[in-house]
Amino acid sequence: MMTLALGPEWLSPDYLISEYGLPGILIIVFAESGLFAFLPGDSLLFTAGLLVAEGSYIPQPLWLVCTLIVAAAITGDQVGYAIGRFFGPKLFSRPNSKLFKQENLDKAHEFVEKYGPKAIVLARFVPIIRTFAPIVAGAGRMKYRTFIAYNVVGAVLWGAGVTVAGYFLGQIDFIKANIEPILILIVVLSIVPIIVEVVRGRSQAKKAAAEALAAAAATGAAPADASAAPVQRGRHARR
């Protein structure tokens, strides 16, 4: 079996699948969908599909594996939504904890504000954001009917889509021969949106700081001009 040398061994897809099989995959998918943001979702699903094609470690048929993964993803998001709905704004006002970092919640909030309900679908493909998006949706009182619709669509596209991709691509000889770098590429591609958002955030922060300085300079110049005007009027008055 391939070894993905990226992060601790107990978080590598091959270790998780070889040790815990399909139940382990379902637990990880459930947890990452609304509880823990550090789990290997994308590479895990791709590896699962590949191993289903090989018939090793996962003896269940592809349709059953995809169905259970989608169900786990939907349930995980439901739990995240319930957490946000129950605790609401308290999550955003409390300091960092072991489970929820304020920075991650803020990023997810910005993501949901930017894309609206479809963020629930898009977030599935963005690590960290996919964990906190349902929490933000619940805290923001997104209509439950709207949330569940987008939740199901996102779970099918991500959970079944990535697994099916691993199943069919895993049967290509080139993919089999280069599975480790391909899994690393999947991980890298999955964090590209995060890097883009970080760079964009820093750029916007610098721009905002520059605008603030310019505004402060303009405000400081205005009183000087205003103070000059009364002097002129004073001289004219004396004349």
Coordinates of C-alpha atoms in Angstrom, one line a residue:
M1 CA 0.0 0.0 0.0
M2 CA 1.2 3.5 -0.8
T3 CA 2.5 5.8 2.0
L4 CA 1.6 9.5 2.0
A5 CA 4.5 11.1 3.9
L6 CA 2.7 14.3 4.7
G7 CA 1.8 15.1 8.4
P8 CA 1.7 12.6 11.2
E9 CA 1.4 8.9 10.2
W10 CA -2.0 8.5 12.1
L11 CA -3.5 11.1 9.8
S12 CA -2.3 9.6 6.6
P13 CA -5.1 8.1 4.4
D14 CA -3.3 4.7 4.0
Y15 CA -2.9 4.3 7.8
L16 CA -6.4 5.2 8.6
I17 CA -7.9 2.9 5.9
S18 CA -5.6 0.0 6.7
E19 CA -6.3 0.2 10.4
Y20 CA -10.0 1.1 10.5
G21 CA -11.3 0.4 7.0
L22 CA -14.6 1.9 5.9
P23 CA -15.9 2.7 9.4
G24 CA -12.8 4.8 9.9
I25 CA -13.4 6.7 6.7
L26 CA -17.0 7.4 7.7
I27 CA -16.0 8.7 11.2
I28 CA -13.4 11.0 9.6
V29 CA -15.8 12.4 7.0
F30 CA -18.4 13.0 9.7
A31 CA -16.0 14.7 12.1
E32 CA -14.4 16.9 9.4
S33 CA -17.8 18.0 8.2
G34 CA -18.7 19.9 11.4
L35 CA -16.3 19.2 14.2
F36 CA -12.6 19.0 13.5
A37 CA -10.7 20.9 10.8
F38 CA -7.4 19.1 10.7
L39 CA -8.5 15.8 9.2
P40 CA -7.4 14.6 5.7
G41 CA -10.8 14.7 3.8
D42 CA -9.9 15.0 0.1
S43 CA -6.9 12.6 0.0
L44 CA -8.8 10.2 2.2
L45 CA -11.7 10.0 -0.2
F46 CA -9.5 9.7 -3.3
T47 CA -7.5 6.9 -1.6
A48 CA -10.8 5.1 -0.6
G49 CA -12.0 5.1 -4.2
L50 CA -8.6 3.8 -5.4
L51 CA -8.6 1.0 -2.9
V52 CA -12.2 0.0 -3.7
A53 CA -11.0 -0.4 -7.3
E54 CA -8.1 -2.6 -6.2
G55 CA -10.4 -4.6 -3.9
S56 CA -8.0 -4.2 -0.9
Y57 CA -8.9 -3.0 2.6
I58 CA -12.3 -1.9 1.4
P59 CA -14.3 -5.0 0.2
Q60 CA -17.6 -3.1 -0.1
P61 CA -18.9 -2.1 -3.6
L62 CA -18.4 1.5 -4.8
W63 CA -22.1 2.4 -4.7
L64 CA -22.3 1.4 -1.0
V65 CA -19.1 3.2 -0.1
C66 CA -20.3 6.4 -1.8
T67 CA -23.7 6.2 -0.2
L68 CA -22.3 5.8 3.3
I69 CA -19.8 8.6 2.7
V70 CA -22.4 11.0 1.5
A71 CA -24.6 10.1 4.5
A72 CA -21.7 10.7 6.9
A73 CA -21.0 14.1 5.2
I74 CA -24.6 15.2 5.4
T75 CA -24.9 14.1 9.1
G76 CA -21.7 15.9 10.0
D77 CA -22.9 19.2 8.5
Q78 CA -26.2 18.8 10.3
V79 CA -24.3 18.5 13.6
G80 CA -22.3 21.6 12.7
Y81 CA -25.4 23.5 11.8
A82 CA -27.0 22.5 15.1
I83 CA -23.9 23.6 17.0
G84 CA -24.1 27.0 15.4
R85 CA -27.8 27.3 15.9
F86 CA -27.7 26.4 19.5
F87 CA -24.6 28.4 20.6
G88 CA -25.0 31.2 18.0
P89 CA -23.0 34.4 18.6
K90 CA -21.4 33.0 21.7
L91 CA -19.0 31.1 19.4
F92 CA -17.8 34.4 17.9
S93 CA -17.3 36.2 21.1
R94 CA -15.5 33.5 23.1
P95 CA -11.6 33.2 23.1
N96 CA -9.9 30.4 21.2
S97 CA -10.5 26.9 22.4
K98 CA -9.1 23.5 21.5
L99 CA -12.0 22.8 19.1
F100 CA -12.8 26.3 17.7
K101 CA -10.3 28.9 16.8
Q102 CA -11.8 32.4 16.4
E103 CA -9.7 33.0 13.2
N104 CA -11.2 29.9 11.5
L105 CA -14.8 30.9 12.4
D106 CA -14.2 34.4 11.1
K107 CA -12.8 33.1 7.8
A108 CA -15.8 30.8 7.4
H109 CA -18.2 33.7 8.2
E110 CA -16.6 35.8 5.5
F111 CA -16.9 32.9 3.1
V112 CA -20.5 32.4 3.8
E113 CA -21.2 36.1 3.6
K114 CA -19.5 36.3 0.2
Y115 CA -21.2 33.3 -1.5
G116 CA -24.4 33.0 0.4
P117 CA -26.1 29.6 0.6
K118 CA -24.0 28.1 -2.2
A119 CA -21.0 28.5 0.2
I120 CA -22.3 25.3 1.8
V121 CA -21.5 23.5 -1.5
L122 CA -18.3 25.3 -2.3
A123 CA -16.9 24.9 1.3
R124 CA -16.9 21.1 0.8
F125 CA -13.8 21.6 -1.4
V126 CA -12.0 24.0 0.9
P127 CA -10.3 22.5 4.0
I128 CA -11.0 24.2 7.4
I129 CA -13.8 26.2 5.7
R130 CA -15.8 23.1 5.1
T131 CA -15.8 22.3 8.9
F132 CA -16.9 25.8 10.0
A133 CA -19.3 26.8 7.2
P134 CA -22.2 24.8 8.6
I135 CA -21.6 26.2 12.1
V136 CA -21.6 29.7 10.6
A137 CA -24.8 28.9 8.7
G138 CA -26.5 27.8 11.9
A139 CA -25.3 30.8 13.9
G140 CA -26.5 33.1 11.1
R141 CA -30.0 31.5 11.2
M142 CA -29.8 30.3 7.6
K143 CA -33.2 28.7 6.7
Y144 CA -33.0 25.1 7.5
R145 CA -34.7 24.0 4.3
T146 CA -32.1 26.0 2.3
F147 CA -29.2 24.6 4.3
I148 CA -30.3 21.0 4.0
A149 CA -30.7 21.4 0.2
Y150 CA -27.2 22.8 -0.3
N151 CA -25.8 20.4 2.3
V152 CA -27.1 17.3 0.3
V153 CA -25.8 18.7 -3.0
G154 CA -22.4 19.5 -1.6
A155 CA -22.1 16.1 0.1
V156 CA -22.9 14.3 -3.1
L157 CA -20.5 16.4 -5.2
W158 CA -17.6 16.1 -2.7
G159 CA -18.2 12.8 -1.0
A160 CA -19.2 10.7 -4.0
G161 CA -17.4 12.8 -6.6
V162 CA -13.9 12.6 -5.1
T163 CA -14.4 8.9 -4.2
V164 CA -15.6 8.0 -7.8
A165 CA -12.6 10.0 -9.2
G166 CA -10.2 7.9 -7.1
Y167 CA -12.0 4.7 -8.2
F168 CA -11.7 5.4 -12.0
L169 CA -8.4 7.2 -12.0
G170 CA -6.9 4.6 -9.7
Q171 CA -7.2 2.1 -12.5
I172 CA -4.9 4.0 -14.7
D173 CA -1.3 2.6 -14.7
F174 CA 0.3 6.0 -14.5
I175 CA -1.8 7.0 -11.5
K176 CA -1.0 3.7 -9.7
A177 CA 2.7 4.2 -10.3
N178 CA 2.7 7.8 -9.0
I179 CA 0.0 7.7 -6.4
E180 CA 2.0 9.3 -3.6
P181 CA 2.9 12.5 -5.5
I182 CA -0.7 12.6 -6.8
L183 CA -2.1 12.5 -3.3
I184 CA 0.3 15.2 -2.3
L185 CA -0.8 17.2 -5.3
I186 CA -4.5 16.8 -4.1
V187 CA -3.6 18.1 -0.7
V188 CA -1.7 21.0 -2.1
L189 CA -4.5 21.9 -4.5
S190 CA -7.0 21.7 -1.7
I191 CA -5.2 24.3 0.4
V192 CA -4.6 26.7 -2.6
P193 CA -7.9 28.5 -1.9
I194 CA -6.8 29.1 1.7
I195 CA -3.5 30.6 0.5
V196 CA -5.3 32.8 -2.0
E197 CA -7.6 34.0 0.8
V198 CA -4.7 34.7 3.1
V199 CA -2.8 36.7 0.4
R200 CA -6.0 38.6 -0.5
G201 CA -6.7 39.4 3.1
R202 CA -3.2 40.8 3.7
S203 CA -3.5 42.8 0.5
Q204 CA -6.8 44.2 1.5
A205 CA -5.5 45.0 5.0
K206 CA -2.5 46.9 3.5
K207 CA -4.9 48.8 1.2
A208 CA -7.2 49.7 4.1
A209 CA -4.2 50.9 6.1
A210 CA -3.0 53.0 3.2
E211 CA -6.5 54.5 2.8
A212 CA -6.7 55.2 6.5
L213 CA -3.4 57.1 6.4
A214 CA -4.5 59.1 3.4
A215 CA -7.8 59.9 5.1
A216 CA -6.0 61.0 8.3
A217 CA -3.6 63.2 6.3
A218 CA -6.5 64.8 4.5
T219 CA -8.4 65.4 7.7
G220 CA -5.3 67.0 9.2
A221 CA -4.9 69.4 6.3
A222 CA -8.5 70.6 6.4
P223 CA -8.2 72.4 9.8
A224 CA -5.2 74.3 8.6
D225 CA -7.0 75.6 5.6
A226 CA -10.0 76.5 7.7
S227 CA -7.9 78.4 10.2
A228 CA -6.4 80.5 7.5
A229 CA -9.8 81.7 6.3
P230 CA -10.8 83.6 9.5
V231 CA -7.5 85.5 9.4
Q232 CA -8.2 86.7 5.9
R233 CA -11.7 87.8 7.0
G234 CA -10.2 89.6 10.0
R235 CA -7.8 91.7 7.8
H236 CA -10.7 92.6 5.5
A237 CA -12.8 93.6 8.4
R238 CA -10.1 95.9 9.8
R239 CA -9.9 97.6 6.4

